[in-house]
Structures are given as C-alpha cells and as structure tokens.
Short mmCIF file of C-alpha atoms in Angstrom, two decimals:
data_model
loop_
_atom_site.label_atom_id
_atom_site.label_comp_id
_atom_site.label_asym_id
_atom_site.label_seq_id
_atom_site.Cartn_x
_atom_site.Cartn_y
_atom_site.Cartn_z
CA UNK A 1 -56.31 34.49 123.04
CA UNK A 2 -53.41 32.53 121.17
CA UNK A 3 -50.61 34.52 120.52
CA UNK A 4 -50.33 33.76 116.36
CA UNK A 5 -47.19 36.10 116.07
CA UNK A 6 -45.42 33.60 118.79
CA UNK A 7 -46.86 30.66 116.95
CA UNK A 8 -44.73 31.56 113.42
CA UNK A 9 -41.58 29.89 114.38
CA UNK A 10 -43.49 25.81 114.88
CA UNK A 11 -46.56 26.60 112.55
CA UNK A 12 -44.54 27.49 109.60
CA UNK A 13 -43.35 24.31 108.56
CA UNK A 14 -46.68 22.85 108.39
CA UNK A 15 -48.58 25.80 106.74
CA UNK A 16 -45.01 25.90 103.80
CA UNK A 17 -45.96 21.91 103.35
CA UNK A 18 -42.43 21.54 104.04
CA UNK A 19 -42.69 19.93 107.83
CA UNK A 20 -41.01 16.40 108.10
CA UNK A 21 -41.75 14.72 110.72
CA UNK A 22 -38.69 13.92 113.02
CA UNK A 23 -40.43 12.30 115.93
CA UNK A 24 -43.98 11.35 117.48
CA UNK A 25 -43.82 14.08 120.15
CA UNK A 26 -42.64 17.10 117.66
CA UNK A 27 -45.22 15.97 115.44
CA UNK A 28 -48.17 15.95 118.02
CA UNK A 29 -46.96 19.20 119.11
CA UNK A 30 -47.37 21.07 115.97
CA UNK A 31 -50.55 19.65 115.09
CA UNK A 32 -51.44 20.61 118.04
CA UNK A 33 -51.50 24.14 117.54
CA UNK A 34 -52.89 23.87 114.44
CA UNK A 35 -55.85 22.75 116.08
CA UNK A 36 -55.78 25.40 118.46
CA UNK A 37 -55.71 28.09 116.09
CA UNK A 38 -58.75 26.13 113.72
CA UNK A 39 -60.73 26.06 117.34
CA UNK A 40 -60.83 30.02 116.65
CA UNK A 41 -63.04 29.46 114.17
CA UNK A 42 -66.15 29.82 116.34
CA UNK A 43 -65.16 32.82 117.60
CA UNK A 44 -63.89 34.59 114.50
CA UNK A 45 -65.64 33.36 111.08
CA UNK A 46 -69.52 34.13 112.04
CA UNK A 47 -72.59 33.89 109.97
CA UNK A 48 -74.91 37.59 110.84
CA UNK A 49 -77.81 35.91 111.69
CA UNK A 50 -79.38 39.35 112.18
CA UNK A 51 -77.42 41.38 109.75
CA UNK A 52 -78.80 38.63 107.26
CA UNK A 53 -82.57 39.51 108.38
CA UNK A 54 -82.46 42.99 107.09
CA UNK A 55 -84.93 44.55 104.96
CA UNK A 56 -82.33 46.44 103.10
CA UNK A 57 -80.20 43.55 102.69
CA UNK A 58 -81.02 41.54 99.37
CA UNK A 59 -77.58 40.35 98.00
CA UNK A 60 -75.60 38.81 101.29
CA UNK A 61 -72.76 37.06 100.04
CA UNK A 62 -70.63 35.53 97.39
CA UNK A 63 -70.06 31.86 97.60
CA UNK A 64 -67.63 29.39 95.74
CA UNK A 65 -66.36 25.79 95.75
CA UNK A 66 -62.60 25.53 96.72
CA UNK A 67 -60.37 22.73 95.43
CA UNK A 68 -57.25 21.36 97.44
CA UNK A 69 -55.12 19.15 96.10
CA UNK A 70 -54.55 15.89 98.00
CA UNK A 71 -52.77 12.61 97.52
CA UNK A 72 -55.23 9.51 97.07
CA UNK A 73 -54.40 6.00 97.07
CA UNK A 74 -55.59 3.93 94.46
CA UNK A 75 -57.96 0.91 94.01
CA UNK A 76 -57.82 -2.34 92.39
CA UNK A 77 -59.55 -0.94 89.31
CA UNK A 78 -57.94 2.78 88.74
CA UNK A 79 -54.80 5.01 89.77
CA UNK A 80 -57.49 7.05 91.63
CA UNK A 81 -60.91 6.77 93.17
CA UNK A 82 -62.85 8.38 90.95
CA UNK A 83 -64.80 10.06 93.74
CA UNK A 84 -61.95 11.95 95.33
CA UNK A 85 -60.91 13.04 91.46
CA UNK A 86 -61.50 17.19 91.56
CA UNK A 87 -62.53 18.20 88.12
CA UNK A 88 -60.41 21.55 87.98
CA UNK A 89 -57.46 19.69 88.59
CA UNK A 90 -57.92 16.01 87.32
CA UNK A 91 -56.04 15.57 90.65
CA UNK A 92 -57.16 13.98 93.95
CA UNK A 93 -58.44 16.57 96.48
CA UNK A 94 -60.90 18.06 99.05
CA UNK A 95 -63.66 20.39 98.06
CA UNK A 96 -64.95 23.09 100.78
CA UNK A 97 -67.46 25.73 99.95
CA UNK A 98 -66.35 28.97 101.38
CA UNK A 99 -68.36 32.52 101.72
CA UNK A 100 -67.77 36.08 102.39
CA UNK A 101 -70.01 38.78 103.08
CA UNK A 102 -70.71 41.06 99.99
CA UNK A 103 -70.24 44.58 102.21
CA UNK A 104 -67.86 43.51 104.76
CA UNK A 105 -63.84 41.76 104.39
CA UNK A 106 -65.72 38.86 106.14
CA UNK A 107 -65.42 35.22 106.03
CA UNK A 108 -69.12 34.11 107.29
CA UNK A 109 -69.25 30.55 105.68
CA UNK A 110 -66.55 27.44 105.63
CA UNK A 111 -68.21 24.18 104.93
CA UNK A 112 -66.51 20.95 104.16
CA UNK A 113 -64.28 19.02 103.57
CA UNK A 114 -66.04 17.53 100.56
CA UNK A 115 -64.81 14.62 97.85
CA UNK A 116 -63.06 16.51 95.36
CA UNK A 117 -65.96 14.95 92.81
CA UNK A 118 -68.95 16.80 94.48
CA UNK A 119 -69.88 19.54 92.24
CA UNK A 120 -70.78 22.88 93.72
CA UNK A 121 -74.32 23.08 92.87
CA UNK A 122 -74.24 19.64 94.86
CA UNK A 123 -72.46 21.17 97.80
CA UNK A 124 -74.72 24.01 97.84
CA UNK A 125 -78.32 22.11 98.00
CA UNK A 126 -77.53 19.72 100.77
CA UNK A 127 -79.50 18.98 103.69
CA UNK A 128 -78.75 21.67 106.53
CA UNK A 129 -76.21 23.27 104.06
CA UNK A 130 -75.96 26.88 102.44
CA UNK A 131 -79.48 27.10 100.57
CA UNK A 132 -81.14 26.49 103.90
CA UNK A 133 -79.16 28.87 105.67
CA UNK A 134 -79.93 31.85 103.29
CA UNK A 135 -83.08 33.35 104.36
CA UNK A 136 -86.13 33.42 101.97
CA UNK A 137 -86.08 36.55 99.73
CA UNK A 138 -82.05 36.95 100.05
CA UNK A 139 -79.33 35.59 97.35
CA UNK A 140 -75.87 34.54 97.15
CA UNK A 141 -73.74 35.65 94.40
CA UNK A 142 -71.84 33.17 92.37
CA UNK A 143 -70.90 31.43 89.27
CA UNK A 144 -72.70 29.64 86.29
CA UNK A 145 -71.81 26.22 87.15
CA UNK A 146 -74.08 26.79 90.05
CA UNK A 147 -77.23 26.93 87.92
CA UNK A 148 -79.57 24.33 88.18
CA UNK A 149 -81.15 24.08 84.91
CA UNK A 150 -83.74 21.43 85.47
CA UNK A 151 -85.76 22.76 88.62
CA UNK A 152 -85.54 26.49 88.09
CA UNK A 153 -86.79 26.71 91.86
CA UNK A 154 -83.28 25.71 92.94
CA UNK A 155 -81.88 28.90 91.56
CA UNK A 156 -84.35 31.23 93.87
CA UNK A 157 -81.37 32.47 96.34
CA UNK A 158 -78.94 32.49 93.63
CA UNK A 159 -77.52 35.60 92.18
CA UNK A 160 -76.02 34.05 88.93
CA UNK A 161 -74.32 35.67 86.20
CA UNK A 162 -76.73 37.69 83.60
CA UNK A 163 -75.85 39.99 80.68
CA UNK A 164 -79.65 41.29 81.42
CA UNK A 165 -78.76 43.25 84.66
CA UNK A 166 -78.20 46.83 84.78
CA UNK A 167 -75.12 48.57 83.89
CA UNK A 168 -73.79 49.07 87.42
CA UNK A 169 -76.05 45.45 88.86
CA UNK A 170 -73.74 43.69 86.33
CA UNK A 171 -70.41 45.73 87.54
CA UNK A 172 -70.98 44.71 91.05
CA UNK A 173 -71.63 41.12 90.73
CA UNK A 174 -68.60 40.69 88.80
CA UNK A 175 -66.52 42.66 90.94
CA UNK A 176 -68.04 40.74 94.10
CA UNK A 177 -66.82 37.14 91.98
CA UNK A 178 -63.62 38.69 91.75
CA UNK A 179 -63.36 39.53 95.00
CA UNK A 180 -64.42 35.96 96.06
CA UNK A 181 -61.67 35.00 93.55
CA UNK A 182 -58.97 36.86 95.36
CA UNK A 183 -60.00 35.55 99.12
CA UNK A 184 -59.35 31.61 97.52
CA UNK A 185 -56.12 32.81 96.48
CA UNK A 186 -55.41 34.22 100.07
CA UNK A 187 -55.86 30.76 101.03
CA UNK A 188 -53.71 29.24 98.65
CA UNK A 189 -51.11 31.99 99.84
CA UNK A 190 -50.15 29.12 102.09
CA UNK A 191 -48.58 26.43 100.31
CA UNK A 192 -49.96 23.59 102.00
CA UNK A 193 -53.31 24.55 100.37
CA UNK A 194 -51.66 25.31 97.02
CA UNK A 195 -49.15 22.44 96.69
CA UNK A 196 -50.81 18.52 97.12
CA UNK A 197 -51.54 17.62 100.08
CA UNK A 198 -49.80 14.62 101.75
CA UNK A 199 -50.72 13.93 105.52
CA UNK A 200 -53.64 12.70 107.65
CA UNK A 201 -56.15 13.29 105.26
CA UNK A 202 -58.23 13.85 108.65
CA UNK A 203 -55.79 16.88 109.48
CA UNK A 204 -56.88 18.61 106.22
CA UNK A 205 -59.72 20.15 107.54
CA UNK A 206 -58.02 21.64 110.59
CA UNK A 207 -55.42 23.16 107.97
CA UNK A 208 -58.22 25.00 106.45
CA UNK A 209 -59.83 26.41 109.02
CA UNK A 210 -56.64 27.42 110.74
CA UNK A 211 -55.53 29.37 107.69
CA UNK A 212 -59.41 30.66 107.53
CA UNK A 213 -58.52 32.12 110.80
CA UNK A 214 -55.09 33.56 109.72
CA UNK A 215 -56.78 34.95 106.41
CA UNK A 216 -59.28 36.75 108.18
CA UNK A 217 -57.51 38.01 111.31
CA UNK A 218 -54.88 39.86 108.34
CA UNK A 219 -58.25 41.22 106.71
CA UNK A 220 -59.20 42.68 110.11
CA UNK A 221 -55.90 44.27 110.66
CA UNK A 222 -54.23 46.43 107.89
CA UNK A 223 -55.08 43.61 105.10
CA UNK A 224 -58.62 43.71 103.67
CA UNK A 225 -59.71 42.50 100.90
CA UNK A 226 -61.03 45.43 98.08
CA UNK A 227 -64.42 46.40 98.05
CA UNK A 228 -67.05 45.53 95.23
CA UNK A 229 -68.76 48.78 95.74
CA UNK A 230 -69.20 52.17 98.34
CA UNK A 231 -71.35 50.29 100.58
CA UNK A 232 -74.55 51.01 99.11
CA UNK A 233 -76.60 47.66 99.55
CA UNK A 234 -79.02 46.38 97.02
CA UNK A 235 -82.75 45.98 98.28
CA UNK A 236 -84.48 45.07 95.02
CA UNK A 237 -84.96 41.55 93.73
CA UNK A 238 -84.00 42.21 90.17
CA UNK A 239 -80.66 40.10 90.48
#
C-alpha cells in the first residue's frame, strides 16, 4: 500500500495546479506518483455487483456529469473546438460521469474523460456504459437534464425528479442529489480540478482518479459524506 501521508510533500504541487515544471526528471517523478495513487482505483472505487442484485435494493445510486475546466487550442475557424466547449462553463473541459452509492459514503462509478460537449443523458446511454451496468428493475437517481423525452423507455432505470412522489420519496431523492452535489465539490476541493486545467491533456484522467482515490480514502476514515436517510432502503418501484 502507498503511503499517501508520505506522498503530501511532491503530490501537492500538482493536485494545488501550482507545479512548474523545473526539469524532465522532477517532472516524470511526480507524475509518476500520481499514477500510482490513480492505479488504486481498482482496488478502492468498486461497483457491488452483488449488493446491486438485491431484492431489497431498488434505488442504488446517484449519478451526475462532472465538468473540468481545461485549456483547448483553437482551430482555423473558432477560438475553441466547439466539441471540447462544456456548456456549464462556456469553457473548454473534460466531462466524467461519477456515482456513489445511495446507502453507503461510496464512490462505485468514475467514467470518462468525456468532450466537455457530451451531454449527460449522452454519457449515460452509451454502449457498455452506466444504463447497461444497472441491473433491470433498479434506478439511479439524478437530475432533469437526464430525461429522455422522446423514447420514454430510456428513462426505465432513472430515478428523475417528480413533485408526484411521496412526502418522504421526494425528501430523499433530493437529499441523495445533494449529497451527489457535495461529493463533486470534494473533488473540486483540489484546485487542479477547480481551476483550468493546463497540462497533458492525457494526464487529466489520472488527476481524477487519483483525487477519486484521495476523496474516498478521507470518506472511509473520519470524513464521510452525510447521509440521505437512516438506512432504510427503498424496495418499491414507485420512483
């Protein structure tokens, strides 16, 4: 296991955006360990595969599209690629779609990186991506821009937004979005993810998943993120 408390003193120049690089060597080495804490990954942000298959386990997770700002160069025709161009922000960036586990202070999904143009619903439907991975009968919570209003199908293992729901239904989903709300800004804690992003565009997604890691290993000890309800888990498909 990597020592992370050891690591503070090289990694915290590239997680504060602030590292300059002074030579080839120092440079290699702190990407380096960036890369060694973003191979923990595996180990430490899990999807339940058999938690998931529960028959009292109807709501699983919250999901959301993350944008990070990043530097683009631009083309012959525009300042920007249109492509890379993040809606939120009007801003180049990177889009990943990142879950947690509706009971548990538990990252379980990190997908991406993504052109900052790619909307959510989009991110969510693709081949081998989070709508396959949710098991028939179960939902995700999430936000309205995730509603696909021309194949009503699409929105089977959504839990979206409704003013229908029961009193303490509606309390919880909107306590779960909150709660997904609050993990993004854990990420953007680190101010490489808040502030634009300006190196090896192929190094962003290492920088994510390395402060995945740090995010959740802080959840895990003496950090967790606030619960949407006591624990009681929601069987019936009335979401």
């Amino acid at each position: 296991m990597v020592d992370l408390h050891a690591l503070k003193g090289e990694m915290i120049q590239i997680f504060a955006g602030k590292y300059v690089k002074k030579g080839q060597v120092e440079g290699e080495k702190l990407w380096y360990w960036v890369k060694i804490i973003a191979g923990l990954k595996v180990k430490v942000i899990i999807w339940p595969e058999q938690e998931y298959k529960r028959s009292d386990r109807f709501i699983l997770l919250t999901v959301d599209g993350v944008d990070f700002r990043t530097w683009e160069k631009s083309t012959n025709d525009s300042n920007m690629d249109p492509k890379a161009m993040s809606h939120k922000y009007k801003h180049g960036a990177l889009k990943y779609e990142i879950g947690i586990d509706a009971y548990e202070a538990k990252i379980v999904w990190v997908s991406g990186p993504k052109r900052g143009a790619m909307g959510d619903r989009e991110i969510f439907a693709e081949d081998g991506g989070l709508r396959e991975k949710v098991p028939e009968g179960k939902v995700v919570v999430c936000d309205r821009v995730y509603t696909d209003k021309k194949t009503a199908g699409n929105n089977a293992k959504l839990a979206l937004p409704s003013l229908a729901d029961p009193g303490p239904l509606f309390e919880f989903k909107s306590k779960l979005r909150a709660r997904q709300e609050s993990l993004n800004g854990r990420l953007k804690d680190f101010r490489i993810l808040d502030a634009t992003y300006h190196h090896d565009p192929k190094n962003h997604v290492f920088v994510l998943e390395a402060v995945a890691v740090l995010v959740q290993y802080a959840m895990d000890h003496g950090h967790p993120i606030f619960p949407a309800n006591t624990g009681d888990h929601y069987p019936d498909s009335d979401v």
